Tab-separated table of N, CA and C in Angstrom:
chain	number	residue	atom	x	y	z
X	2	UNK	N	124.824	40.514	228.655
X	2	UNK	CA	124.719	39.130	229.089
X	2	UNK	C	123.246	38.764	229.162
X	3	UNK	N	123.081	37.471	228.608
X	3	UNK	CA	121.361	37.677	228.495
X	3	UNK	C	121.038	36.888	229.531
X	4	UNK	N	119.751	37.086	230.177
X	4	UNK	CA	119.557	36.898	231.646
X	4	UNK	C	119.635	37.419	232.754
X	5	UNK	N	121.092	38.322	232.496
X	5	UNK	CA	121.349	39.331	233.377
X	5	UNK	C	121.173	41.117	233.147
X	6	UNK	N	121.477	41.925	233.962
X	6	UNK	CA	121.274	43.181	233.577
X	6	UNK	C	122.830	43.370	233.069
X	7	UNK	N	123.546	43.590	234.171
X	7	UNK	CA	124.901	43.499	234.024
X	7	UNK	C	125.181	45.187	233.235
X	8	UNK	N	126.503	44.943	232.617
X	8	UNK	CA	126.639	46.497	232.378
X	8	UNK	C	127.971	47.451	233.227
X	9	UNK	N	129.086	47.544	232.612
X	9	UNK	CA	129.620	48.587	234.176
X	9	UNK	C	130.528	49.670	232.836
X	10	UNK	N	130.637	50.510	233.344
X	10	UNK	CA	130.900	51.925	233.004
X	10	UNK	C	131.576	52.728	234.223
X	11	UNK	N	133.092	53.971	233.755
X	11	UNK	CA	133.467	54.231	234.363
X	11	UNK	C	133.485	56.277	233.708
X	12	UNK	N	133.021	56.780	234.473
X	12	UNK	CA	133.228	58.286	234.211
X	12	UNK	C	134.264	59.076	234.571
X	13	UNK	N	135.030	59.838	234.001
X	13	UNK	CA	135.979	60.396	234.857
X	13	UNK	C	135.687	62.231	234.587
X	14	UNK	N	135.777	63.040	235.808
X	14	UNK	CA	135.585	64.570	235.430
X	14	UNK	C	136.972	65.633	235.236
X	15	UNK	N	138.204	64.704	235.294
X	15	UNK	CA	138.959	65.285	235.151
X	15	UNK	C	139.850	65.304	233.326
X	16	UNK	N	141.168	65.770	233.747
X	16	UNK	CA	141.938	65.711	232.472
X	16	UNK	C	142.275	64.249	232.492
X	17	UNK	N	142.639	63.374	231.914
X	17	UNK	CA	143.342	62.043	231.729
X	17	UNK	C	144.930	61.996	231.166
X	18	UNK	N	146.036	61.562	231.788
X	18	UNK	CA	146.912	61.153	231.111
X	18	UNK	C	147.240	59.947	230.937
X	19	UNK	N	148.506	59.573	229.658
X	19	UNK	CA	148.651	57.823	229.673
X	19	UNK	C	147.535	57.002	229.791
X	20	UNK	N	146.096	57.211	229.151
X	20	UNK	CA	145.090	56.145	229.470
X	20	UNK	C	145.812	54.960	228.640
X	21	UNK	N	145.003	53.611	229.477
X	21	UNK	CA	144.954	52.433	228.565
X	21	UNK	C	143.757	52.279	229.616
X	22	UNK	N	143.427	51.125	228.667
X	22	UNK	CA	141.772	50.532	228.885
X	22	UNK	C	141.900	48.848	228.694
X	23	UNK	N	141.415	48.246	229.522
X	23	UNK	CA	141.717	47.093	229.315
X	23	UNK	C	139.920	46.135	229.475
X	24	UNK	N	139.229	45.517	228.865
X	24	UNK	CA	137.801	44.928	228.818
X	24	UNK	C	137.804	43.607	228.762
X	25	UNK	N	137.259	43.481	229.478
X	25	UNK	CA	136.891	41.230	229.044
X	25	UNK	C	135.677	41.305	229.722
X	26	UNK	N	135.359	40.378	228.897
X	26	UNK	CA	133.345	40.271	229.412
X	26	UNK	C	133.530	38.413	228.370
X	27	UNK	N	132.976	37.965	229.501
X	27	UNK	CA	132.991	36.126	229.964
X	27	UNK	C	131.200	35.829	230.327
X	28	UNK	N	130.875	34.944	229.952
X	28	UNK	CA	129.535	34.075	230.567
X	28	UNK	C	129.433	34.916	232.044
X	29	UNK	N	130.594	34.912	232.484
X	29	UNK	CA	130.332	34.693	234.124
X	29	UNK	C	130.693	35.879	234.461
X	30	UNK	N	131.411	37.135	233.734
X	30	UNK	CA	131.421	38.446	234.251
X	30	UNK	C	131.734	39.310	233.461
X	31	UNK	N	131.858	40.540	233.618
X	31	UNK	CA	132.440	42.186	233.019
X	31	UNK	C	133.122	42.638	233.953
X	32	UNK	N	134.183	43.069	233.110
X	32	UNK	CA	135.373	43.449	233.668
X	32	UNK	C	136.004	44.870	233.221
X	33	UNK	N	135.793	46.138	233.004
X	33	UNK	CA	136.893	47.186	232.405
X	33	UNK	C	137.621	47.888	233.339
X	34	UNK	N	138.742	48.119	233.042
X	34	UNK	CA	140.028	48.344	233.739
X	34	UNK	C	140.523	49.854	233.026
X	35	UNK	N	140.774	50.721	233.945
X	35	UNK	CA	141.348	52.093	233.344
X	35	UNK	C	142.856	52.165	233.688
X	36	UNK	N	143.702	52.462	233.454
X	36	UNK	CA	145.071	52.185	234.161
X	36	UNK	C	145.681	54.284	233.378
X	37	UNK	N	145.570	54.482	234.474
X	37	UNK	CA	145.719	55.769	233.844
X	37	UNK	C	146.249	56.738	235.190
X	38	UNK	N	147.283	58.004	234.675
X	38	UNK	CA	147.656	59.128	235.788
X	38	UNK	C	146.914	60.607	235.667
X	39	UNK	N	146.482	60.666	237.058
X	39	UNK	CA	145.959	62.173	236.812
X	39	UNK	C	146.906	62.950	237.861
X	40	UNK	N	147.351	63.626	236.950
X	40	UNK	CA	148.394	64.991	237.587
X	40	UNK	C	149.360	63.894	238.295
X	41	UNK	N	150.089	63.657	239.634
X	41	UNK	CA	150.869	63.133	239.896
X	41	UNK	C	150.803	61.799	240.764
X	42	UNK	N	149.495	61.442	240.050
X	42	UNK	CA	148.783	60.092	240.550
X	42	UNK	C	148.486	58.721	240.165
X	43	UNK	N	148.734	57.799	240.143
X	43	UNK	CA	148.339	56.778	239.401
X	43	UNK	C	147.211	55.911	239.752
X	44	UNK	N	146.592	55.681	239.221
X	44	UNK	CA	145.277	54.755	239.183
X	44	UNK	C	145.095	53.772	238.442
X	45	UNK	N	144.843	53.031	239.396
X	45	UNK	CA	144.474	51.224	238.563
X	45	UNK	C	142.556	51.366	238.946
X	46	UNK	N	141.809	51.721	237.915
X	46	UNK	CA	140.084	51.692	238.423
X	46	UNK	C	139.667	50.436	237.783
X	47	UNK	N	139.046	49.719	238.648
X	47	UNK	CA	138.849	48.567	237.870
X	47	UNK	C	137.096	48.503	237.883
X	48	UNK	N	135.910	48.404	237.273
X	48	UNK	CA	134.816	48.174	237.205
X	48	UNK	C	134.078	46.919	237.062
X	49	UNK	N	133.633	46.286	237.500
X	49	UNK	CA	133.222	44.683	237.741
X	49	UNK	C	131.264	44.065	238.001
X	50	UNK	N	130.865	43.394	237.246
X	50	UNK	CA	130.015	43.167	236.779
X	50	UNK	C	129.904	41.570	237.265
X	51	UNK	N	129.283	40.970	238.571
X	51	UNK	CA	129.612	39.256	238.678
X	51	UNK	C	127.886	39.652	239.102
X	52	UNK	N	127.583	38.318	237.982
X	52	UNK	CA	126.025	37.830	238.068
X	52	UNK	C	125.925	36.794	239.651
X	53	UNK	N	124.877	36.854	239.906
X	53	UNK	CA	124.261	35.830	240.924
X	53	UNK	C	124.968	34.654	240.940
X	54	UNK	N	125.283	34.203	239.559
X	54	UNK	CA	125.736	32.392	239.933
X	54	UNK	C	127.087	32.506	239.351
X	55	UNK	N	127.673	33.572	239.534
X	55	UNK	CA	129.009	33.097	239.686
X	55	UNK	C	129.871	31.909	240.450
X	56	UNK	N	130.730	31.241	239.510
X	56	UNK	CA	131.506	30.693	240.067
X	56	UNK	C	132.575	30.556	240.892
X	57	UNK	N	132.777	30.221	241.891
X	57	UNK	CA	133.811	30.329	242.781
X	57	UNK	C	135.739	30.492	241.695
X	58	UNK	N	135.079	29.013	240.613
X	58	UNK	CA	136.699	29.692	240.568
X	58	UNK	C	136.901	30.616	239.550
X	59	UNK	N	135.592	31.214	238.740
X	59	UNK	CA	135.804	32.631	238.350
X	59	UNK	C	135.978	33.589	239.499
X	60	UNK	N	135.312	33.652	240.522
X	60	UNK	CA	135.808	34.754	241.227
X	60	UNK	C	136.985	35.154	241.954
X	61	UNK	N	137.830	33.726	241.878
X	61	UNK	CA	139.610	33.904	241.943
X	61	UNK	C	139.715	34.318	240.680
X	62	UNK	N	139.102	34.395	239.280
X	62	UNK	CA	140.396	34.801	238.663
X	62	UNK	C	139.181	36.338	238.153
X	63	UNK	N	138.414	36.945	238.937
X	63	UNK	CA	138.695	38.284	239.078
X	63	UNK	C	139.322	38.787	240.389
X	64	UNK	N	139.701	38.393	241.284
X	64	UNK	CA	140.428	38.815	241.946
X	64	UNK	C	141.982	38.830	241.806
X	65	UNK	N	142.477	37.914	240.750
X	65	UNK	CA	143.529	38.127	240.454
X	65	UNK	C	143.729	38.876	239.333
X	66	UNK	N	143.137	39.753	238.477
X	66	UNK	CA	142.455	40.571	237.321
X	66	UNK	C	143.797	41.315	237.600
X	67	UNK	N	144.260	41.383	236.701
X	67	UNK	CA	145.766	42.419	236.014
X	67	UNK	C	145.188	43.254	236.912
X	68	UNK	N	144.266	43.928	237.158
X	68	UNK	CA	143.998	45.526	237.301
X	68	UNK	C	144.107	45.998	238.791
X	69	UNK	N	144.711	44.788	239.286
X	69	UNK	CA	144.473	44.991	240.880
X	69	UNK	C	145.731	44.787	241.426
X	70	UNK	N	147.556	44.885	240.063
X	70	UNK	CA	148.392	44.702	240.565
X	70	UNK	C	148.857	45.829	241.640
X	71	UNK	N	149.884	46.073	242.002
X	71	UNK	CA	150.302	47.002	242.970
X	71	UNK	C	151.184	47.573	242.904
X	72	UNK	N	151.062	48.810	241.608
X	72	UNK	CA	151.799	49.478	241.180
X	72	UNK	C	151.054	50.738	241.168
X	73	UNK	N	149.639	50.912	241.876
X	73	UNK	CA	149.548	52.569	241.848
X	73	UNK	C	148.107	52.134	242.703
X	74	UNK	N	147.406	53.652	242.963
X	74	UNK	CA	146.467	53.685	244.058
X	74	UNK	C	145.032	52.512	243.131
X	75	UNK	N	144.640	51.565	244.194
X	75	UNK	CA	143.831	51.079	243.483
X	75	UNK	C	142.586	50.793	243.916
X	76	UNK	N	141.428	51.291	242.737
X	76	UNK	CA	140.075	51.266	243.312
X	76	UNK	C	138.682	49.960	242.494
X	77	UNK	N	138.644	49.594	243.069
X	77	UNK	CA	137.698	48.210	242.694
X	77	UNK	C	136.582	48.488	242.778
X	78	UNK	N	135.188	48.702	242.152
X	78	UNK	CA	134.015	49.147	242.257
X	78	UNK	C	132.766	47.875	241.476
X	79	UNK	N	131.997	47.883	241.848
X	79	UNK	CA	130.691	47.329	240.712
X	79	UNK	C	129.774	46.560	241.583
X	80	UNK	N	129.020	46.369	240.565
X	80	UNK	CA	127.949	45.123	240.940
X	80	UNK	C	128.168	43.664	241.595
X	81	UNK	N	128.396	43.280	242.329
X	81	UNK	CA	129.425	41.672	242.879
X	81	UNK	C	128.085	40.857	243.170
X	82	UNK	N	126.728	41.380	243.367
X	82	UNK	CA	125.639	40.600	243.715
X	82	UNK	C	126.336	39.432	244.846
X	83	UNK	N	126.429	40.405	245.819
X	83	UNK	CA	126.614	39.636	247.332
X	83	UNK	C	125.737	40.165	248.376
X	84	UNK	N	124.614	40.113	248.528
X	84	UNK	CA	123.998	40.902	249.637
X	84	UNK	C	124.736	40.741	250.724
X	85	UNK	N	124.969	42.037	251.094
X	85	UNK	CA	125.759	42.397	252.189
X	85	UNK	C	124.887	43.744	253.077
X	86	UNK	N	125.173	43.454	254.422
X	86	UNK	CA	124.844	44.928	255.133
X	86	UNK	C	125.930	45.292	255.925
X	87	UNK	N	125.790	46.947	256.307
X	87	UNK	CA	126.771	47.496	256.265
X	87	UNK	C	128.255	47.254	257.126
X	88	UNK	N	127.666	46.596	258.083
X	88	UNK	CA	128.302	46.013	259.099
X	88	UNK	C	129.434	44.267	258.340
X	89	UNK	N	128.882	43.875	257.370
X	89	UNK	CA	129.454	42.597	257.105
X	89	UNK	C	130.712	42.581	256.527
X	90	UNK	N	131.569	43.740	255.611
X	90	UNK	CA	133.083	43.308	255.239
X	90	UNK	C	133.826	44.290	256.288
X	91	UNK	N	133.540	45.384	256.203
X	91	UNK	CA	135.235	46.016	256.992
X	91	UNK	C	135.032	45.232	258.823
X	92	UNK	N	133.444	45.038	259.327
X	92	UNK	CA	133.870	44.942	260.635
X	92	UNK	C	133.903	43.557	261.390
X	93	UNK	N	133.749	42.347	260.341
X	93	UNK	CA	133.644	41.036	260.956
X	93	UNK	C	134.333	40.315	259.200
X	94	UNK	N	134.760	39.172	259.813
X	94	UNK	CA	135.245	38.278	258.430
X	94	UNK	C	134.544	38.173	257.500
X	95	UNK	N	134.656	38.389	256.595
X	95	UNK	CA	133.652	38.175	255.173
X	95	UNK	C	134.049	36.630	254.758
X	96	UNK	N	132.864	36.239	254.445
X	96	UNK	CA	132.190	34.968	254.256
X	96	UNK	C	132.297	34.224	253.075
X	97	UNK	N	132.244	35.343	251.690
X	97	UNK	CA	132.294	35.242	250.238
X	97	UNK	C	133.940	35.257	250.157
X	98	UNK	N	134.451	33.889	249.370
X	98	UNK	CA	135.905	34.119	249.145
X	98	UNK	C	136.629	35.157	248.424
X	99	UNK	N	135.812	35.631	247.369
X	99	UNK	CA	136.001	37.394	246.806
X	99	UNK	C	136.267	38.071	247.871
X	100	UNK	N	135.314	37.920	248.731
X	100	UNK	CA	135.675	39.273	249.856
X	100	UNK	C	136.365	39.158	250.777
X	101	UNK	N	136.813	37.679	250.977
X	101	UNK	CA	137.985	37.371	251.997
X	101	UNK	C	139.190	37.788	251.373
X	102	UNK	N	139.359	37.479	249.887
X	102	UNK	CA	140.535	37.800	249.007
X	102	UNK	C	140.698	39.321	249.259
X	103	UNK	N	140.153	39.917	248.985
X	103	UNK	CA	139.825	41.464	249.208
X	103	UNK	C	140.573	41.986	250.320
X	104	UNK	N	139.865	41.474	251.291
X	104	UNK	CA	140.220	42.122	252.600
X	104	UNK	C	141.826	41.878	253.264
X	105	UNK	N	142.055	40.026	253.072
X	105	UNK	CA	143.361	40.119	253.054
X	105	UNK	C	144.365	40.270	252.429
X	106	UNK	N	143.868	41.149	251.204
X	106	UNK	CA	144.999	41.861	250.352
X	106	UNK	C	145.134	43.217	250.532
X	107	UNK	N	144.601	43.620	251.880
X	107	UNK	CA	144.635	45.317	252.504
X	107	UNK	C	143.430	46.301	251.860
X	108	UNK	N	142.130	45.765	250.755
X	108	UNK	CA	141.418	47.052	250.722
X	108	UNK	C	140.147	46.823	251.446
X	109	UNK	N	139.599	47.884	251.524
X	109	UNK	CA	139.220	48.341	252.266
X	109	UNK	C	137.568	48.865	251.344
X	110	UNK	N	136.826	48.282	251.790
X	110	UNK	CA	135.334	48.718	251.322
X	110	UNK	C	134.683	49.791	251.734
X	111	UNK	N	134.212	50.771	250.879
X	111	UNK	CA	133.815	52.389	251.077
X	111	UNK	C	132.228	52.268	251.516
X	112	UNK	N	131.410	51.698	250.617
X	112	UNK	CA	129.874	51.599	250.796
X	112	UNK	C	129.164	51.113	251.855
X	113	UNK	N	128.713	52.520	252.347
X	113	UNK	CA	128.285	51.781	254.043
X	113	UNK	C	126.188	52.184	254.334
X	114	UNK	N	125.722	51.902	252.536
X	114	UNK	CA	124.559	52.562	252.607
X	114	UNK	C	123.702	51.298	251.410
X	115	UNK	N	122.420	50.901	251.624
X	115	UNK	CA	121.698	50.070	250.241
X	115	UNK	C	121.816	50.730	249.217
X	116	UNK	N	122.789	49.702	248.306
X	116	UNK	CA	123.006	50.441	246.328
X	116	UNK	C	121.477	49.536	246.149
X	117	UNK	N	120.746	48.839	246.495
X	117	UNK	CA	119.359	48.100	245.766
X	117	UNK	C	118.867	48.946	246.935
X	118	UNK	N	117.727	49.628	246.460
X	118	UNK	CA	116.705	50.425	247.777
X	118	UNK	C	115.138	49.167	247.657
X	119	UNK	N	115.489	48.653	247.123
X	119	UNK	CA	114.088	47.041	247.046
X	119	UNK	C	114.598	46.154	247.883
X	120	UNK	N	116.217	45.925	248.221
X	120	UNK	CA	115.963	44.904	249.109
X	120	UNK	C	116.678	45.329	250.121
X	121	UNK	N	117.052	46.392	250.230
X	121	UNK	CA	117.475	47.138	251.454
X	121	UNK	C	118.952	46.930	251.738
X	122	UNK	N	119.911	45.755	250.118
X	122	UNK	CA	120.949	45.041	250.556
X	122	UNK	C	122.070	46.423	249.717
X	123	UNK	N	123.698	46.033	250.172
X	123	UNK	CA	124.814	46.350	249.342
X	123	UNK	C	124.793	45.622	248.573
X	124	UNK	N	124.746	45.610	247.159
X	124	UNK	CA	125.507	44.875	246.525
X	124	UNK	C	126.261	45.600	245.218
X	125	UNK	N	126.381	46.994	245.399
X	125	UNK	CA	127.189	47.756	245.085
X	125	UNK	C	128.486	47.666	245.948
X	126	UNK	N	129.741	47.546	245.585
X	126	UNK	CA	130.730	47.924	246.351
X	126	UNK	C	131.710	48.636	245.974
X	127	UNK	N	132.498	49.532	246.436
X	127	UNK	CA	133.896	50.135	245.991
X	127	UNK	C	134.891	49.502	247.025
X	128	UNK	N	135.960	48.744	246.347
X	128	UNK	CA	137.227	49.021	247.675
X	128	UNK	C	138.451	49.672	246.833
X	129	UNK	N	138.917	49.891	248.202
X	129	UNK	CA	140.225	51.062	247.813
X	129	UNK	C	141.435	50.293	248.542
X	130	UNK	N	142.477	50.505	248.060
X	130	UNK	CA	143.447	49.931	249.052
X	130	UNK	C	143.833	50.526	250.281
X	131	UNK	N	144.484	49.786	250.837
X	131	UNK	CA	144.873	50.260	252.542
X	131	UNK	C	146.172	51.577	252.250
X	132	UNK	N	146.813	51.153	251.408
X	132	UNK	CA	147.774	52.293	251.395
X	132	UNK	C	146.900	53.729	251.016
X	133	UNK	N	146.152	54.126	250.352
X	133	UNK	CA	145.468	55.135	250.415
X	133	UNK	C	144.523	55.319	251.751
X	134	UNK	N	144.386	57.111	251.951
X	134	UNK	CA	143.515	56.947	253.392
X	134	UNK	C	141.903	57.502	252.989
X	135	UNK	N	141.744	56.184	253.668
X	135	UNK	CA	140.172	56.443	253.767
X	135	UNK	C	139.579	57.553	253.646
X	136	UNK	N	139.825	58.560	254.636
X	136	UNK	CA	139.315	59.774	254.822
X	136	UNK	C	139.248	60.986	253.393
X	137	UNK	N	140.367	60.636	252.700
X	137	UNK	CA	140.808	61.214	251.517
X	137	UNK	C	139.377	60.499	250.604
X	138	UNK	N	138.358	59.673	250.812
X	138	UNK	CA	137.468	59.260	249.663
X	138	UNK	C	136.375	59.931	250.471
X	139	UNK	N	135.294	60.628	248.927
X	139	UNK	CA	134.205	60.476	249.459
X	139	UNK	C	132.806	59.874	248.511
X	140	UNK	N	132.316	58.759	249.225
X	140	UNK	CA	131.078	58.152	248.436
X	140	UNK	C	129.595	58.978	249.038
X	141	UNK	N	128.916	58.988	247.162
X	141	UNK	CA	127.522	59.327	247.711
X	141	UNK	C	126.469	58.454	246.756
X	142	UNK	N	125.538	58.486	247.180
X	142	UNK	CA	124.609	57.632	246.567
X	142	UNK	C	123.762	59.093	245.130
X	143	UNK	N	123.451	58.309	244.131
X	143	UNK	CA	122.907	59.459	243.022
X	143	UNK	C	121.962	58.635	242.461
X	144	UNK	N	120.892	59.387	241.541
X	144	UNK	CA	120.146	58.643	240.891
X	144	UNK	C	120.018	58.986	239.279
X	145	UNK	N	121.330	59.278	239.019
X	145	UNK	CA	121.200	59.607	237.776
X	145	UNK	C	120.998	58.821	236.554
X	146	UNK	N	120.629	57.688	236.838
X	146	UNK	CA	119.410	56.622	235.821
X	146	UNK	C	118.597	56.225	236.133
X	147	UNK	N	117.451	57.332	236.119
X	147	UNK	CA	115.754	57.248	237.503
X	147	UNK	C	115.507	55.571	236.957
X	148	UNK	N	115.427	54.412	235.844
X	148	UNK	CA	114.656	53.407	235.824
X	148	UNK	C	115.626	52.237	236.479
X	149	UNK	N	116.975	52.660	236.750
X	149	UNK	CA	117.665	51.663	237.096
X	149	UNK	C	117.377	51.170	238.578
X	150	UNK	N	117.474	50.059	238.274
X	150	UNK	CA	117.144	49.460	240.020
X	150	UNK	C	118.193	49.208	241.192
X	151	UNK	N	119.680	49.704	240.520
X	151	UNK	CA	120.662	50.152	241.569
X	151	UNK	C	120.471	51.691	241.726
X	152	UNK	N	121.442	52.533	242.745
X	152	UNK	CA	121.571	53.549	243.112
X	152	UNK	C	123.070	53.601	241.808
X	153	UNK	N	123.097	54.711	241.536
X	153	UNK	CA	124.306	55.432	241.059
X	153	UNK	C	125.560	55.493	242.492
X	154	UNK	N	126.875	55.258	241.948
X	154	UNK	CA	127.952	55.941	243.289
X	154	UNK	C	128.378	56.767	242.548
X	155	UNK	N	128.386	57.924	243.575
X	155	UNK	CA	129.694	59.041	242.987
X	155	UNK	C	131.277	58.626	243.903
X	156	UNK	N	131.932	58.320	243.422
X	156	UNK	CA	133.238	58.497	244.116
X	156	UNK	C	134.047	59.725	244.058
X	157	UNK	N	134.650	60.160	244.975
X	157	UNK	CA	135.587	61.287	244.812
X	157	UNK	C	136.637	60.790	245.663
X	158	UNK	N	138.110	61.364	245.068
X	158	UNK	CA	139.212	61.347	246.252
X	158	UNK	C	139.904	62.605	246.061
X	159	UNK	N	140.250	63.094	247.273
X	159	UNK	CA	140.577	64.400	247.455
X	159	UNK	C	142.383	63.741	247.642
X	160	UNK	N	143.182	64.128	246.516
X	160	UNK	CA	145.105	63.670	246.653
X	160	UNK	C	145.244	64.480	246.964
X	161	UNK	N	146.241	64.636	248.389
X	161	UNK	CA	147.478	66.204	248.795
X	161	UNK	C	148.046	66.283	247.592
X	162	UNK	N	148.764	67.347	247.009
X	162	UNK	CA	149.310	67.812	246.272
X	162	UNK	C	151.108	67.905	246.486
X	163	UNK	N	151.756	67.301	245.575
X	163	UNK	CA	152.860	67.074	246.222
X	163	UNK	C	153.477	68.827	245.996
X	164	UNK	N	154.418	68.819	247.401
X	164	UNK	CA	155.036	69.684	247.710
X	164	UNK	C	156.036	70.283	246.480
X	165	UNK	N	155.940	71.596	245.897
X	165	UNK	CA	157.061	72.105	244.904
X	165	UNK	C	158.729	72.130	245.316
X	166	UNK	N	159.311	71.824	244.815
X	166	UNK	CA	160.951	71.439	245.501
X	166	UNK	C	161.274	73.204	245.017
X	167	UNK	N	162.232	73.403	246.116
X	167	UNK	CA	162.610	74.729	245.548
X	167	UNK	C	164.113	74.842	245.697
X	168	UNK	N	165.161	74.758	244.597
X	168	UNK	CA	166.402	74.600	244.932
X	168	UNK	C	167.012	75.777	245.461
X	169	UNK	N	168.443	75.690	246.497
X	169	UNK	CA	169.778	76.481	246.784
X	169	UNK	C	168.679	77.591	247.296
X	170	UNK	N	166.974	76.594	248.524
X	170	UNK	CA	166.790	77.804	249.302
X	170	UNK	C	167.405	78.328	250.529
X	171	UNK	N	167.681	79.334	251.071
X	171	UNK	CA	168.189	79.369	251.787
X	171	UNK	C	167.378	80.409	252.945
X	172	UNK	N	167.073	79.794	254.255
X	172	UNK	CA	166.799	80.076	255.403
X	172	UNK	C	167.246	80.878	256.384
């Protein structure tokens, strides 16, 4: 996008099954969507790219983005250029209608540290939904593109492993 840096990319370190990939990139944003199962899990990852002057009613229609239906665990991540500090979405009303949409659709924002270390703001975010538990994620800050002027996130989620059924056991 010219003017902007923009840019979003999604890594994964595991095996992948059933991928699909879904991309749209607009004046006003980047969007890629992974819709894919690992081992007995499903994931909707969605990656998101909204410049400074986004429009309000583009940012309803990434919040209504296929990728955020509610058919498997779902994680929302990127650049939203909302300066935020850490205290402003999970513990008081968020202000930005993106992030009101957000919040009263049950997820739940992970980043509780400056993704810009120049202006001391979030404007990196991940949310996860409410049906997954928090505790099960863990975010860290990385710098594995020393010229970039965000921080890198690592996300991890640690899934229980579902229980093996064992038939005609007997006790």
């Amino acid at each position: 996008q010219s003017g902007y840096g923009g840019g979003v990319c999604i890594y994964f370190s595991s095996e992948y099954y059933d991928l699909k990939k879904l991309f749209s990139c607009s004046r006003e944003s980047e969007i890629l969507a992974i819709f894919c199962e690992l081992d007995f899990t499903k994931f909707n990852i969605c990656a998101i790219y909204r410049p400074p002057a986004c429009s309000k009613a583009h940012d309803l229609s990434i919040y209504r983005h296929k990728a955020l239906e509610q058919n498997a665990t779902r994680i929302v991540a990127g650049d939203f250029n909302l300066p935020m500090h850490a205290a402003s979405y999970n513990d008081i009303e968020p202000k930005h209608p993106i992030l009101a949409s957000m919040k009263n659709e049950g997820f739940y924002q992970l980043i509780d540290f400056p993704t810009r270390p120049a202006s001391g703001n979030i404007l990196d975010l991940c949310f996860v939904a409410n049906d997954s538990s928090v505790a099960d994620w863990s975010v860290t800050a990385t710098n594995l593109i020393p010229r970039c002027d965000h921080l890198q996130i690592r996300i991890e989620h640690e899934a229980p492993r579902p229980l093996k059924l064992i038939a005609n056991m007997k006790l």
